[in-house]
CSV table of C-alpha atoms in Angstrom, one decimal:
chain,number,residue,atom,x,y,z
A,498,UNK,CA,4.5,-15.5,-11.6
A,499,UNK,CA,3.7,-13.8,-8.3
A,500,UNK,CA,0.2,-12.4,-8.4
A,501,UNK,CA,0.5,-8.6,-8.5
A,502,UNK,CA,4.2,-8.7,-9.1
A,503,UNK,CA,6.3,-8.1,-12.1
A,504,UNK,CA,8.7,-11.0,-11.7
A,505,UNK,CA,9.2,-13.6,-14.4
A,506,UNK,CA,9.5,-16.7,-12.2
A,507,UNK,CA,8.3,-18.2,-8.9
A,508,UNK,CA,10.1,-16.8,-5.9
A,509,UNK,CA,11.0,-18.7,-2.8
A,510,UNK,CA,9.5,-17.5,0.5
A,511,UNK,CA,11.8,-15.9,3.0
A,512,UNK,CA,11.1,-16.4,6.6
A,513,UNK,CA,12.5,-14.1,9.2
A,514,UNK,CA,13.3,-14.6,12.9
A,515,UNK,CA,11.0,-13.7,15.8
A,516,UNK,CA,13.4,-10.9,16.6
A,517,UNK,CA,12.7,-9.5,13.1
A,518,UNK,CA,9.0,-9.7,13.8
A,519,UNK,CA,9.3,-7.8,17.0
A,520,UNK,CA,11.5,-5.1,15.4
A,521,UNK,CA,8.4,-4.1,13.4
A,522,UNK,CA,8.5,-1.6,10.6
A,523,UNK,CA,11.6,0.1,11.9
A,524,UNK,CA,13.5,-3.2,11.3
A,525,UNK,CA,12.4,-3.3,7.7
A,526,UNK,CA,12.5,0.3,6.6
A,527,UNK,CA,15.7,2.3,6.9
A,528,UNK,CA,15.5,6.0,7.8
A,529,UNK,CA,13.1,8.1,9.7
A,530,UNK,CA,9.7,9.4,8.5
A,531,UNK,CA,9.6,13.0,7.4
A,532,UNK,CA,8.8,15.3,10.4
A,533,UNK,CA,5.8,16.7,8.5
A,534,UNK,CA,4.0,13.4,7.6
A,535,UNK,CA,1.6,15.1,5.1
A,536,UNK,CA,4.6,16.6,3.2
A,537,UNK,CA,6.6,13.3,3.5
A,538,UNK,CA,3.8,11.2,2.0
A,539,UNK,CA,3.4,13.7,-0.8
A,540,UNK,CA,7.1,13.9,-1.6
A,541,UNK,CA,7.5,10.1,-1.6
A,542,UNK,CA,4.8,9.8,-4.3
A,543,UNK,CA,5.4,13.0,-6.4
A,544,UNK,CA,9.1,13.9,-6.1
A,545,UNK,CA,11.0,10.6,-5.6
A,546,UNK,CA,13.0,8.8,-8.3
A,547,UNK,CA,10.2,6.4,-9.1
A,548,UNK,CA,7.3,8.9,-8.9
A,549,UNK,CA,6.6,9.1,-12.6
A,550,UNK,CA,7.7,5.6,-13.6
A,551,UNK,CA,4.9,3.4,-14.8
A,552,UNK,CA,4.2,0.1,-13.1
A,553,UNK,CA,1.6,-2.6,-13.7
A,554,UNK,CA,-0.5,-4.5,-11.2
A,555,UNK,CA,-2.1,-7.7,-12.4
A,556,UNK,CA,-5.1,-7.5,-10.0
A,557,UNK,CA,-6.1,-4.0,-11.1
A,558,UNK,CA,-4.9,-4.6,-14.7
A,559,UNK,CA,-3.6,-1.0,-14.8
A,560,UNK,CA,-0.5,0.8,-15.7
A,561,UNK,CA,-0.1,3.7,-13.3
A,562,UNK,CA,2.5,5.8,-11.5
A,563,UNK,CA,3.0,6.7,-7.8
A,564,UNK,CA,2.3,10.3,-8.6
A,565,UNK,CA,-0.8,9.4,-10.5
A,566,UNK,CA,-2.1,7.3,-7.6
A,567,UNK,CA,-1.4,10.0,-5.0
A,568,UNK,CA,-3.2,12.6,-7.1
A,569,UNK,CA,-6.2,10.3,-7.7
A,570,UNK,CA,-6.6,10.1,-3.9
A,571,UNK,CA,-6.1,13.8,-3.0
A,572,UNK,CA,-7.5,15.6,-6.1
A,573,UNK,CA,-11.3,15.3,-6.6
A,574,UNK,CA,-11.2,16.0,-10.4
A,575,UNK,CA,-8.5,13.3,-11.0
A,576,UNK,CA,-10.3,10.9,-8.6
A,577,UNK,CA,-13.5,11.3,-10.6
A,578,UNK,CA,-11.7,10.6,-13.9
A,579,UNK,CA,-10.2,7.4,-12.5
A,580,UNK,CA,-13.5,6.3,-11.0
A,581,UNK,CA,-15.3,6.9,-14.4
A,582,UNK,CA,-12.7,4.9,-16.3
A,583,UNK,CA,-13.4,1.2,-16.8
A,584,UNK,CA,-10.0,-0.6,-17.0
A,585,UNK,CA,-11.5,-3.7,-18.7
A,586,UNK,CA,-14.9,-5.4,-19.0
A,587,UNK,CA,-14.3,-7.1,-15.7
A,588,UNK,CA,-12.5,-4.4,-13.8
A,589,UNK,CA,-13.7,-1.1,-12.4
A,590,UNK,CA,-11.7,0.8,-9.7
A,591,UNK,CA,-13.2,2.9,-7.1
A,592,UNK,CA,-10.9,5.4,-5.4
A,593,UNK,CA,-12.5,6.6,-2.2
A,594,UNK,CA,-12.7,10.3,-1.1
A,595,UNK,CA,-10.6,10.8,2.0
A,596,UNK,CA,-12.9,13.5,3.3
A,597,UNK,CA,-15.9,11.3,3.0
A,598,UNK,CA,-14.0,8.5,4.7
A,599,UNK,CA,-13.3,10.8,7.7
A,600,UNK,CA,-17.1,10.6,8.4
A,601,UNK,CA,-17.1,6.8,8.7
A,602,UNK,CA,-17.9,5.6,12.2
A,603,UNK,CA,-14.9,3.3,12.5
A,604,UNK,CA,-12.5,6.1,11.3
A,605,UNK,CA,-13.8,8.4,13.9
A,606,UNK,CA,-13.8,5.8,16.7
A,607,UNK,CA,-10.2,5.0,15.8
A,608,UNK,CA,-9.2,8.6,15.7
A,609,UNK,CA,-7.6,8.4,12.3
A,610,UNK,CA,-6.0,11.5,10.8
A,611,UNK,CA,-6.7,12.4,7.2
A,612,UNK,CA,-3.2,11.5,6.1
A,613,UNK,CA,-3.7,8.0,7.7
A,614,UNK,CA,-6.9,7.7,5.6
A,615,UNK,CA,-5.0,8.8,2.5
A,616,UNK,CA,-2.3,6.2,3.1
A,617,UNK,CA,-4.9,3.5,3.7
A,618,UNK,CA,-6.7,4.4,0.5
A,619,UNK,CA,-3.4,4.3,-1.4
A,620,UNK,CA,-2.6,0.9,0.0
A,621,UNK,CA,-5.9,-0.5,-1.1
A,622,UNK,CA,-5.1,0.5,-4.7
A,623,UNK,CA,-2.1,-0.3,-7.0
A,624,UNK,CA,0.4,1.2,-4.5
A,625,UNK,CA,0.2,-1.9,-2.4
A,626,UNK,CA,2.7,-3.5,-4.8
A,627,UNK,CA,5.3,-0.8,-4.1
A,628,UNK,CA,4.8,-0.8,-0.3
A,629,UNK,CA,4.9,-4.6,-0.2
A,630,UNK,CA,8.0,-4.7,-2.3
A,631,UNK,CA,10.0,-2.4,0.0
A,632,UNK,CA,8.7,-4.3,3.1
A,633,UNK,CA,9.3,-7.8,1.7
A,634,UNK,CA,12.4,-7.1,-0.4
A,635,UNK,CA,10.8,-8.9,-3.3
A,636,UNK,CA,9.8,-9.5,-6.1
A,637,UNK,CA,13.2,-8.2,-7.2
A,638,UNK,CA,11.8,-6.3,-10.2
A,639,UNK,CA,9.3,-4.5,-8.0
A,640,UNK,CA,12.0,-3.6,-5.5
A,641,UNK,CA,14.2,-2.3,-8.3
A,642,UNK,CA,11.2,-0.4,-9.7
A,643,UNK,CA,11.1,1.7,-6.5
A,644,UNK,CA,14.5,3.1,-7.3
A,645,UNK,CA,15.6,3.5,-3.7
A,646,UNK,CA,12.3,5.0,-2.6
A,647,UNK,CA,11.4,3.1,0.6
A,648,UNK,CA,8.2,5.1,1.2
A,649,UNK,CA,9.4,5.4,4.8
A,650,UNK,CA,6.9,8.1,5.9
A,651,UNK,CA,4.0,6.4,4.0
A,652,UNK,CA,4.6,3.0,5.6
A,653,UNK,CA,4.9,4.5,9.1
A,654,UNK,CA,1.6,6.4,8.6
A,655,UNK,CA,0.0,3.3,7.1
A,656,UNK,CA,1.0,1.2,10.1
A,657,UNK,CA,-0.2,3.9,12.5
A,658,UNK,CA,-3.6,3.8,10.8
A,659,UNK,CA,-3.8,0.0,10.8
A,660,UNK,CA,-2.9,-0.1,14.5
A,661,UNK,CA,-5.6,2.4,15.4
A,662,UNK,CA,-8.2,0.6,13.3
A,663,UNK,CA,-7.2,-2.8,14.9
A,664,UNK,CA,-8.1,-1.3,18.3
A,665,UNK,CA,-11.7,-0.7,17.3
A,666,UNK,CA,-12.1,-3.6,14.9
A,667,UNK,CA,-11.2,-6.8,16.8
A,668,UNK,CA,-11.3,-10.2,15.2
A,669,UNK,CA,-14.7,-11.8,16.1
A,670,UNK,CA,-14.6,-14.6,18.7
A,671,UNK,CA,-13.7,-17.9,16.9
A,672,UNK,CA,-12.8,-15.8,13.9
A,673,UNK,CA,-10.1,-17.0,11.5
A,674,UNK,CA,-7.7,-14.7,9.7
A,675,UNK,CA,-6.2,-16.1,6.5
A,676,UNK,CA,-3.1,-14.8,4.7
A,677,UNK,CA,-2.5,-16.0,1.1
A,678,UNK,CA,1.0,-16.8,-0.1
A,679,UNK,CA,0.1,-17.9,-3.6
A,680,UNK,CA,2.9,-18.0,-6.1
A,681,UNK,CA,5.5,-18.6,-3.5
A,682,UNK,CA,7.5,-21.8,-2.8
A,683,UNK,CA,8.3,-22.7,0.8
A,684,UNK,CA,11.9,-21.9,1.8
A,685,UNK,CA,14.5,-24.6,1.8
A,686,UNK,CA,15.3,-25.9,5.3
A,687,UNK,CA,18.4,-24.3,6.9
């Protein structure tokens, strides 16, 4: 099983070309972001075909929906309910308040907008599974679970926020960055 995924078997890694790397998000996501990014992010989570479909993430051990996750971030009452709920004896989620995050020094240094903070908070929760599925094209069950929702606006807003944060949060000298690829087999040679 792929950690965090819904697939039944191990998936082979897929490596792309350097040209694909340089094409960035636009090379992976079809379509343009909504002209009103606040409205676009909201619609992608609350009005899309998959908005109310339950999905499960193994790391959070939670069944949730895109609409529920969006509301947990933007609605204080729902956020407090999620934060008070203990998913299991070993698991407790904490959904951050976007308005409080806007006061963080790095957020201010980076010049993040509130919708960028909302997208970053969503990505650090169960929604990572859906965003990664549309970007990676796997696991197949997760891609199918998105029912055509490519979260175009959300992914663009998320990338914008990450780029801004990377400008004020450099990797320390001699620092290493690791990326896990657990649960994936190397691709077969061409």
